[in-house]
PDB file of C-alpha atoms and ligand atoms in Angstrom:
ATOM      1  CA  UNK A   1     119.503  94.309 110.803  1.00  0.00           C
ATOM      2  CA  UNK A   2     118.150  94.733 107.296  1.00  0.00           C
ATOM      3  CA  UNK A   3     119.388  97.646 105.253  1.00  0.00           C
ATOM      4  CA  UNK A   4     116.105  99.408 104.702  1.00  0.00           C
ATOM      5  CA  UNK A   5     116.356 102.758 103.012  1.00  0.00           C
ATOM      6  CA  UNK A   6     115.716 105.044 105.932  1.00  0.00           C
ATOM      7  CA  UNK A   7     114.933 108.101 103.859  1.00  0.00           C
ATOM      8  CA  UNK A   8     111.121 107.830 103.935  1.00  0.00           C
ATOM      9  CA  UNK A   9     109.543 111.064 105.114  1.00  0.00           C
ATOM     10  CA  UNK A  10     107.316 109.520 107.740  1.00  0.00           C
ATOM     11  CA  UNK A  11     108.328 111.529 110.758  1.00  0.00           C
ATOM     12  CA  UNK A  12     107.945 110.113 114.242  1.00  0.00           C
ATOM     13  CA  UNK A  13     109.301 113.088 116.108  1.00  0.00           C
ATOM     14  CA  UNK A  14     107.763 116.382 117.080  1.00  0.00           C
ATOM     15  CA  UNK A  15     108.971 118.023 113.882  1.00  0.00           C
ATOM     16  CA  UNK A  16     107.085 119.749 111.109  1.00  0.00           C
ATOM     17  CA  UNK A  17     106.556 116.522 109.151  1.00  0.00           C
ATOM     18  CA  UNK A  18     104.935 114.857 112.118  1.00  0.00           C
ATOM     19  CA  UNK A  19     102.704 117.833 112.838  1.00  0.00           C
ATOM     20  CA  UNK A  20     101.620 117.828 109.181  1.00  0.00           C
ATOM     21  CA  UNK A  21     100.828 114.111 109.403  1.00  0.00           C
ATOM     22  CA  UNK A  22      98.683 114.701 112.469  1.00  0.00           C
ATOM     23  CA  UNK A  23      96.894 117.592 110.790  1.00  0.00           C
ATOM     24  CA  UNK A  24      96.288 115.545 107.659  1.00  0.00           C
ATOM     25  CA  UNK A  25      94.917 112.666 109.758  1.00  0.00           C
ATOM     26  CA  UNK A  26      92.653 115.103 111.621  1.00  0.00           C
ATOM     27  CA  UNK A  27      91.226 116.482 108.371  1.00  0.00           C
ATOM     28  CA  UNK A  28      90.647 112.950 107.038  1.00  0.00           C
ATOM     29  CA  UNK A  29      88.960 111.924 110.297  1.00  0.00           C
ATOM     30  CA  UNK A  30      86.670 114.965 110.256  1.00  0.00           C
ATOM     31  CA  UNK A  31      85.912 114.319 106.588  1.00  0.00           C
ATOM     32  CA  UNK A  32      84.913 110.744 107.451  1.00  0.00           C
ATOM     33  CA  UNK A  33      82.644 112.029 110.201  1.00  0.00           C
ATOM     34  CA  UNK A  34      80.950 114.465 107.826  1.00  0.00           C
ATOM     35  CA  UNK A  35      80.359 111.963 105.020  1.00  0.00           C
ATOM     36  CA  UNK A  36      79.240 108.941 107.008  1.00  0.00           C
ATOM     37  CA  UNK A  37      76.962 110.882 109.358  1.00  0.00           C
ATOM     38  CA  UNK A  38      75.527 112.953 106.510  1.00  0.00           C
ATOM     39  CA  UNK A  39      74.765 109.778 104.577  1.00  0.00           C
ATOM     40  CA  UNK A  40      73.122 108.300 107.644  1.00  0.00           C
ATOM     41  CA  UNK A  41      70.895 111.221 108.645  1.00  0.00           C
ATOM     42  CA  UNK A  42      69.924 112.134 105.077  1.00  0.00           C
ATOM     43  CA  UNK A  43      68.945 108.499 104.517  1.00  0.00           C
ATOM     44  CA  UNK A  44      66.773 108.474 107.635  1.00  0.00           C
ATOM     45  CA  UNK A  45      65.329 111.858 106.635  1.00  0.00           C
ATOM     46  CA  UNK A  46      64.269 110.248 103.349  1.00  0.00           C
ATOM     47  CA  UNK A  47      62.034 107.951 105.364  1.00  0.00           C
ATOM     48  CA  UNK A  48      60.802 110.105 108.245  1.00  0.00           C
ATOM     49  CA  UNK A  49      60.308 113.671 109.463  1.00  0.00           C
ATOM     50  CA  UNK A  50      60.465 112.711 113.139  1.00  0.00           C
ATOM     51  CA  UNK A  51      63.166 114.797 114.802  1.00  0.00           C
ATOM     52  CA  UNK A  52      63.664 112.288 117.639  1.00  0.00           C
ATOM     53  CA  UNK A  53      64.377 109.505 115.182  1.00  0.00           C
ATOM     54  CA  UNK A  54      66.847 111.681 113.265  1.00  0.00           C
ATOM     55  CA  UNK A  55      68.614 112.651 116.477  1.00  0.00           C
ATOM     56  CA  UNK A  56      68.813 109.043 117.676  1.00  0.00           C
ATOM     57  CA  UNK A  57      70.120 107.781 114.343  1.00  0.00           C
ATOM     58  CA  UNK A  58      72.616 110.632 113.979  1.00  0.00           C
ATOM     59  CA  UNK A  59      73.922 110.327 117.522  1.00  0.00           C
ATOM     60  CA  UNK A  60      74.262 106.554 117.245  1.00  0.00           C
ATOM     61  CA  UNK A  61      76.120 107.026 113.960  1.00  0.00           C
ATOM     62  CA  UNK A  62      78.404 109.632 115.514  1.00  0.00           C
ATOM     63  CA  UNK A  63      79.286 107.410 118.474  1.00  0.00           C
ATOM     64  CA  UNK A  64      79.657 104.237 116.442  1.00  0.00           C
ATOM     65  CA  UNK A  65      81.860 105.988 113.894  1.00  0.00           C
ATOM     66  CA  UNK A  66      84.098 107.771 116.400  1.00  0.00           C
ATOM     67  CA  UNK A  67      84.524 104.637 118.515  1.00  0.00           C
ATOM     68  CA  UNK A  68      85.327 102.564 115.465  1.00  0.00           C
ATOM     69  CA  UNK A  69      87.878 105.138 114.270  1.00  0.00           C
ATOM     70  CA  UNK A  70      89.474 105.318 117.719  1.00  0.00           C
ATOM     71  CA  UNK A  71      89.637 101.535 118.094  1.00  0.00           C
ATOM     72  CA  UNK A  72      91.096 101.096 114.614  1.00  0.00           C
ATOM     73  CA  UNK A  73      93.691 103.779 115.263  1.00  0.00           C
ATOM     74  CA  UNK A  74      94.574 102.293 118.641  1.00  0.00           C
ATOM     75  CA  UNK A  75      95.140  98.865 117.127  1.00  0.00           C
ATOM     76  CA  UNK A  76      97.175 100.108 114.189  1.00  0.00           C
ATOM     77  CA  UNK A  77      99.392 102.454 116.225  1.00  0.00           C
ATOM     78  CA  UNK A  78      99.904  99.813 118.935  1.00  0.00           C
ATOM     79  CA  UNK A  79     101.011  97.326 116.313  1.00  0.00           C
ATOM     80  CA  UNK A  80     103.385  99.826 114.769  1.00  0.00           C
ATOM     81  CA  UNK A  81     104.738 100.712 118.206  1.00  0.00           C
ATOM     82  CA  UNK A  82     105.263  97.034 119.033  1.00  0.00           C
ATOM     83  CA  UNK A  83     107.184  96.463 115.844  1.00  0.00           C
ATOM     84  CA  UNK A  84     109.272  99.602 116.440  1.00  0.00           C
ATOM     85  CA  UNK A  85     110.054  98.424 119.973  1.00  0.00           C
ATOM     86  CA  UNK A  86     110.972  94.980 118.685  1.00  0.00           C
ATOM     87  CA  UNK A  87     113.260  96.526 116.052  1.00  0.00           C
ATOM     88  CA  UNK A  88     114.923  98.679 118.733  1.00  0.00           C
ATOM     89  CA  UNK A  89     115.403  95.660 121.005  1.00  0.00           C
ATOM     90  CA  UNK A  90     116.982  93.682 118.188  1.00  0.00           C
ATOM     91  CA  UNK A  91     119.229  96.637 117.362  1.00  0.00           C
ATOM     92  CA  UNK A  92     120.281  96.850 121.009  1.00  0.00           C
ATOM     93  CA  UNK A  93     121.211  93.123 121.024  1.00  0.00           C
ATOM     94  CA  UNK A  94     123.172  93.475 117.801  1.00  0.00           C
ATOM     95  CA  UNK A  95     125.050  96.477 119.167  1.00  0.00           C
ATOM     96  CA  UNK A  96     125.978  94.465 122.260  1.00  0.00           C
ATOM     97  CA  UNK A  97     126.999  91.293 120.442  1.00  0.00           C
ATOM     98  CA  UNK A  98     128.607  92.563 117.249  1.00  0.00           C
ATOM     99  CA  UNK A  99     129.564  96.214 117.692  1.00  0.00           C
ATOM    100  CA  UNK A 100     132.147  96.052 114.897  1.00  0.00           C
ATOM    101  CA  UNK A 101     129.673  94.845 112.278  1.00  0.00           C
ATOM    102  CA  UNK A 102     127.230  97.507 113.454  1.00  0.00           C
ATOM    103  CA  UNK A 103     129.850 100.213 113.029  1.00  0.00           C
ATOM    104  CA  UNK A 104     130.506  99.032 109.480  1.00  0.00           C
ATOM    105  CA  UNK A 105     126.768  98.987 108.829  1.00  0.00           C
ATOM    106  CA  UNK A 106     126.307 102.540 110.112  1.00  0.00           C
ATOM    107  CA  UNK A 107     129.273 103.706 108.043  1.00  0.00           C
ATOM    108  CA  UNK A 108     127.754 102.193 104.890  1.00  0.00           C
ATOM    109  CA  UNK A 109     124.368 103.740 105.611  1.00  0.00           C
ATOM    110  CA  UNK A 110     125.988 107.152 105.993  1.00  0.00           C
ATOM    111  CA  UNK A 111     127.915 106.606 102.762  1.00  0.00           C
ATOM    112  CA  UNK A 112     124.586 105.776 101.149  1.00  0.00           C
ATOM    113  CA  UNK A 113     123.331 109.159 102.272  1.00  0.00           C
ATOM    114  CA  UNK A 114     126.173 110.772 100.334  1.00  0.00           C
ATOM    115  CA  UNK A 115     129.081 111.088 102.778  1.00  0.00           C
ATOM    116  CA  UNK A 116     132.551 110.123 101.580  1.00  0.00           C
ATOM    117  CA  UNK A 117     134.037 106.911 103.050  1.00  0.00           C
ATOM    118  CA  UNK A 118     136.456 108.606 105.454  1.00  0.00           C
ATOM    119  CA  UNK A 119     133.924 111.111 106.694  1.00  0.00           C
ATOM    120  CA  UNK A 120     131.212 108.450 107.004  1.00  0.00           C
ATOM    121  CA  UNK A 121     133.567 106.342 109.135  1.00  0.00           C
ATOM    122  CA  UNK A 122     134.366 109.313 111.361  1.00  0.00           C
ATOM    123  CA  UNK A 123     130.734 110.351 111.761  1.00  0.00           C
ATOM    124  CA  UNK A 124     129.748 106.740 112.487  1.00  0.00           C
ATOM    125  CA  UNK A 125     132.427 106.469 115.160  1.00  0.00           C
ATOM    126  CA  UNK A 126     131.381 109.706 116.838  1.00  0.00           C
ATOM    127  CA  UNK A 127     127.666 108.836 116.696  1.00  0.00           C
ATOM    128  CA  UNK A 128     128.418 105.398 118.119  1.00  0.00           C
ATOM    129  CA  UNK A 129     130.466 106.880 120.953  1.00  0.00           C
ATOM    130  CA  UNK A 130     127.725 109.390 121.704  1.00  0.00           C
ATOM    131  CA  UNK A 131     124.598 107.186 121.553  1.00  0.00           C
ATOM    132  CA  UNK A 132     124.902 104.113 119.381  1.00  0.00           C
ATOM    133  CA  UNK A 133     121.302 102.956 119.743  1.00  0.00           C
ATOM    134  CA  UNK A 134     119.879 106.357 118.822  1.00  0.00           C
ATOM    135  CA  UNK A 135     122.162 106.589 115.800  1.00  0.00           C
ATOM    136  CA  UNK A 136     121.064 103.185 114.511  1.00  0.00           C
ATOM    137  CA  UNK A 137     117.419 103.886 115.319  1.00  0.00           C
ATOM    138  CA  UNK A 138     117.462 107.132 113.364  1.00  0.00           C
ATOM    139  CA  UNK A 139     119.744 106.303 110.467  1.00  0.00           C
ATOM    140  CA  UNK A 140     118.861 102.639 109.987  1.00  0.00           C
ATOM    141  CA  UNK A 141     115.253 102.342 111.171  1.00  0.00           C
ATOM    142  CA  UNK A 142     113.978 105.901 110.729  1.00  0.00           C
ATOM    143  CA  UNK A 143     112.723 105.865 114.330  1.00  0.00           C
ATOM    144  CA  UNK A 144     113.239 108.443 117.039  1.00  0.00           C
ATOM    145  CA  UNK A 145     113.393 106.173 120.121  1.00  0.00           C
ATOM    146  CA  UNK A 146     112.063 108.949 122.403  1.00  0.00           C
ATOM    147  CA  UNK A 147     109.107 109.783 120.176  1.00  0.00           C
ATOM    148  CA  UNK A 148     107.215 106.560 119.570  1.00  0.00           C
ATOM    149  CA  UNK A 149     103.587 107.433 118.836  1.00  0.00           C
ATOM    150  CA  UNK A 150     101.300 106.903 121.822  1.00  0.00           C
ATOM    151  CA  UNK A 151      98.335 104.745 120.739  1.00  0.00           C
ATOM    152  CA  UNK A 152      96.017 106.446 123.248  1.00  0.00           C
ATOM    153  CA  UNK A 153      96.844 109.869 121.826  1.00  0.00           C
ATOM    154  CA  UNK A 154      96.251 108.621 118.297  1.00  0.00           C
ATOM    155  CA  UNK A 155      92.944 107.023 119.322  1.00  0.00           C
ATOM    156  CA  UNK A 156      91.795 110.176 121.134  1.00  0.00           C
ATOM    157  CA  UNK A 157      92.686 112.378 118.187  1.00  0.00           C
ATOM    158  CA  UNK A 158      90.744 110.141 115.771  1.00  0.00           C
ATOM    159  CA  UNK A 159      87.737 110.080 118.087  1.00  0.00           C
ATOM    160  CA  UNK A 160      87.771 113.871 118.350  1.00  0.00           C
ATOM    161  CA  UNK A 161      88.268 114.519 114.638  1.00  0.00           C
ATOM    162  CA  UNK A 162      85.430 112.197 113.627  1.00  0.00           C
ATOM    163  CA  UNK A 163      83.125 113.686 116.276  1.00  0.00           C
ATOM    164  CA  UNK A 164      83.765 117.255 115.132  1.00  0.00           C
ATOM    165  CA  UNK A 165      82.994 116.272 111.547  1.00  0.00           C
ATOM    166  CA  UNK A 166      79.893 114.256 112.491  1.00  0.00           C
ATOM    167  CA  UNK A 167      78.396 117.076 114.587  1.00  0.00           C
ATOM    168  CA  UNK A 168      77.896 119.231 111.493  1.00  0.00           C
ATOM    169  CA  UNK A 169      75.385 117.052 109.600  1.00  0.00           C
ATOM    170  CA  UNK A 170      73.802 115.971 112.890  1.00  0.00           C
ATOM    171  CA  UNK A 171      73.037 119.556 113.945  1.00  0.00           C
ATOM    172  CA  UNK A 172      72.107 120.581 110.392  1.00  0.00           C
ATOM    173  CA  UNK A 173      69.463 117.848 110.151  1.00  0.00           C
ATOM    174  CA  UNK A 174      68.091 118.175 113.696  1.00  0.00           C
ATOM    175  CA  UNK A 175      67.935 121.930 114.314  1.00  0.00           C
ATOM    176  CA  UNK A 176      65.995 123.324 111.274  1.00  0.00           C
ATOM    177  CA  UNK A 177      62.298 122.760 110.682  1.00  0.00           C
ATOM    178  CA  UNK A 178      61.123 119.753 108.665  1.00  0.00           C
ATOM    179  CA  UNK A 179      60.762 121.713 105.432  1.00  0.00           C
ATOM    180  CA  UNK A 180      64.252 123.226 105.622  1.00  0.00           C
ATOM    181  CA  UNK A 181      66.445 120.538 107.075  1.00  0.00           C
ATOM    182  CA  UNK A 182      67.306 118.605 103.943  1.00  0.00           C
ATOM    183  CA  UNK A 183      68.665 121.423 101.806  1.00  0.00           C
ATOM    184  CA  UNK A 184      70.386 123.044 104.788  1.00  0.00           C
ATOM    185  CA  UNK A 185      72.158 119.758 105.520  1.00  0.00           C
ATOM    186  CA  UNK A 186      73.149 119.209 101.894  1.00  0.00           C
ATOM    187  CA  UNK A 187      74.562 122.746 101.561  1.00  0.00           C
ATOM    188  CA  UNK A 188      76.371 122.592 104.923  1.00  0.00           C
ATOM    189  CA  UNK A 189      77.852 119.186 104.131  1.00  0.00           C
ATOM    190  CA  UNK A 190      79.038 120.161 100.646  1.00  0.00           C
ATOM    191  CA  UNK A 191      80.600 123.340 102.057  1.00  0.00           C
ATOM    192  CA  UNK A 192      82.365 121.354 104.786  1.00  0.00           C
ATOM    193  CA  UNK A 193      83.607 118.813 102.233  1.00  0.00           C
ATOM    194  CA  UNK A 194      84.932 121.618 100.048  1.00  0.00           C
ATOM    195  CA  UNK A 195      86.823 122.934 103.075  1.00  0.00           C
ATOM    196  CA  UNK A 196      88.190 119.464 103.950  1.00  0.00           C
ATOM    197  CA  UNK A 197      89.216 118.860 100.346  1.00  0.00           C
ATOM    198  CA  UNK A 198      90.925 122.231 100.216  1.00  0.00           C
ATOM    199  CA  UNK A 199      92.786 121.658 103.507  1.00  0.00           C
ATOM    200  CA  UNK A 200      94.004 118.174 102.680  1.00  0.00           C
ATOM    201  CA  UNK A 201      95.131 119.276  99.233  1.00  0.00           C
ATOM    202  CA  UNK A 202      97.037 122.214 100.722  1.00  0.00           C
ATOM    203  CA  UNK A 203      98.599 120.002 103.412  1.00  0.00           C
ATOM    204  CA  UNK A 204      99.649 117.462 100.792  1.00  0.00           C
ATOM    205  CA  UNK A 205     100.702 120.143  98.291  1.00  0.00           C
ATOM    206  CA  UNK A 206      98.292 118.626  95.725  1.00  0.00           C
ATOM    207  CA  UNK A 207      96.073 120.426  93.169  1.00  0.00           C
ATOM    208  CA  UNK A 208      93.240 122.055  95.148  1.00  0.00           C
ATOM    209  CA  UNK A 209      90.437 122.082  92.583  1.00  0.00           C
ATOM    210  CA  UNK A 210      90.498 118.364  91.853  1.00  0.00           C
ATOM    211  CA  UNK A 211      90.630 117.461  95.557  1.00  0.00           C
ATOM    212  CA  UNK A 212      87.616 119.661  96.294  1.00  0.00           C
ATOM    213  CA  UNK A 213      85.684 118.252  93.333  1.00  0.00           C
ATOM    214  CA  UNK A 214      86.386 114.624  94.255  1.00  0.00           C
ATOM    215  CA  UNK A 215      85.539 115.195  97.888  1.00  0.00           C
ATOM    216  CA  UNK A 216      82.233 116.955  97.161  1.00  0.00           C
ATOM    217  CA  UNK A 217      81.276 114.313  94.595  1.00  0.00           C
ATOM    218  CA  UNK A 218      81.888 111.531  97.113  1.00  0.00           C
ATOM    219  CA  UNK A 219      79.719 113.233  99.723  1.00  0.00           C
ATOM    220  CA  UNK A 220      76.954 114.061  97.230  1.00  0.00           C
ATOM    221  CA  UNK A 221      76.909 110.425  96.084  1.00  0.00           C
ATOM    222  CA  UNK A 222      76.714 109.164  99.669  1.00  0.00           C
ATOM    223  CA  UNK A 223      73.774 111.460 100.450  1.00  0.00           C
ATOM    224  CA  UNK A 224      72.024 110.726  97.155  1.00  0.00           C
ATOM    225  CA  UNK A 225      72.245 106.964  97.569  1.00  0.00           C
ATOM    226  CA  UNK A 226      71.124 106.889 101.206  1.00  0.00           C
ATOM    227  CA  UNK A 227      68.337 109.397 100.570  1.00  0.00           C
ATOM    228  CA  UNK A 228      67.014 107.254  97.735  1.00  0.00           C
ATOM    229  CA  UNK A 229      67.177 104.146  99.928  1.00  0.00           C
ATOM    230  CA  UNK A 230      65.447 105.940 102.812  1.00  0.00           C
ATOM    231  CA  UNK A 231      62.753 107.390 100.573  1.00  0.00           C
ATOM    232  CA  UNK A 232      62.044 103.952  99.038  1.00  0.00           C
ATOM    233  CA  UNK A 233      61.756 102.302 102.454  1.00  0.00           C
ATOM    234  CA  UNK A 234      59.672 105.218 103.753  1.00  0.00           C
ATOM    235  CA  UNK A 235      57.302 105.046 100.782  1.00  0.00           C
ATOM    236  CA  UNK A 236      56.985 101.281 101.234  1.00  0.00           C
ATOM    237  CA  UNK A 237      55.917 101.946 104.811  1.00  0.00           C
ATOM    238  CA  UNK A 238      58.733  99.909 106.369  1.00  0.00           C
TER     239      UNK A 238
HETATM  240 ZN1  LIG B 301     122.252  98.583 113.201  1.00  0.00          ZN
END
């Protein structure tokens, strides 16, 4: 098997890294739901005051977005899972057919992590005696064979995150009266985007101010562009 450097921090297990990845993905999904639904309903509000139309457009946008996120996540996690399973199967065959070469390989990988030659050899022998496949999966592939990500879980989480985000602009545009709904939506959306920017910056240990600024600018642009488009179409009587 190829000697990939296994020291990437993408965690597959139930550890802190993996929980952070899930949290980060949830924030991004919610952020997507806020921006795309806000752009949609503000654009429609540029053309019409009819609450029923706003509700229909917003709800359709929410469902389309959350389904698309879930489907995309399902496909990408399934593909990753398939390739992890294939890598594990290949590893299993190699362990059965050339155990000696595999022991040498594991020893070298452990040396690469900083163990001395003697110690690496001893650790490799003990790991191999205990659970050779797990040792190779973890050290060589960076996979925990018991913790492959479930594509249905990933899809469900994406669906939920997007829906939670999308509900905010949808409710903000539908619930207030015609004269109030636009500014209430804009303020609510910018506040939510500030919160999302803050959370993802904190989770990624990145500078908070810049993340908030970028995130709010993106949302403001989306709403500005769609509102202008909606207002033009509305004025043209389309
Ligand atoms: Zn191996």
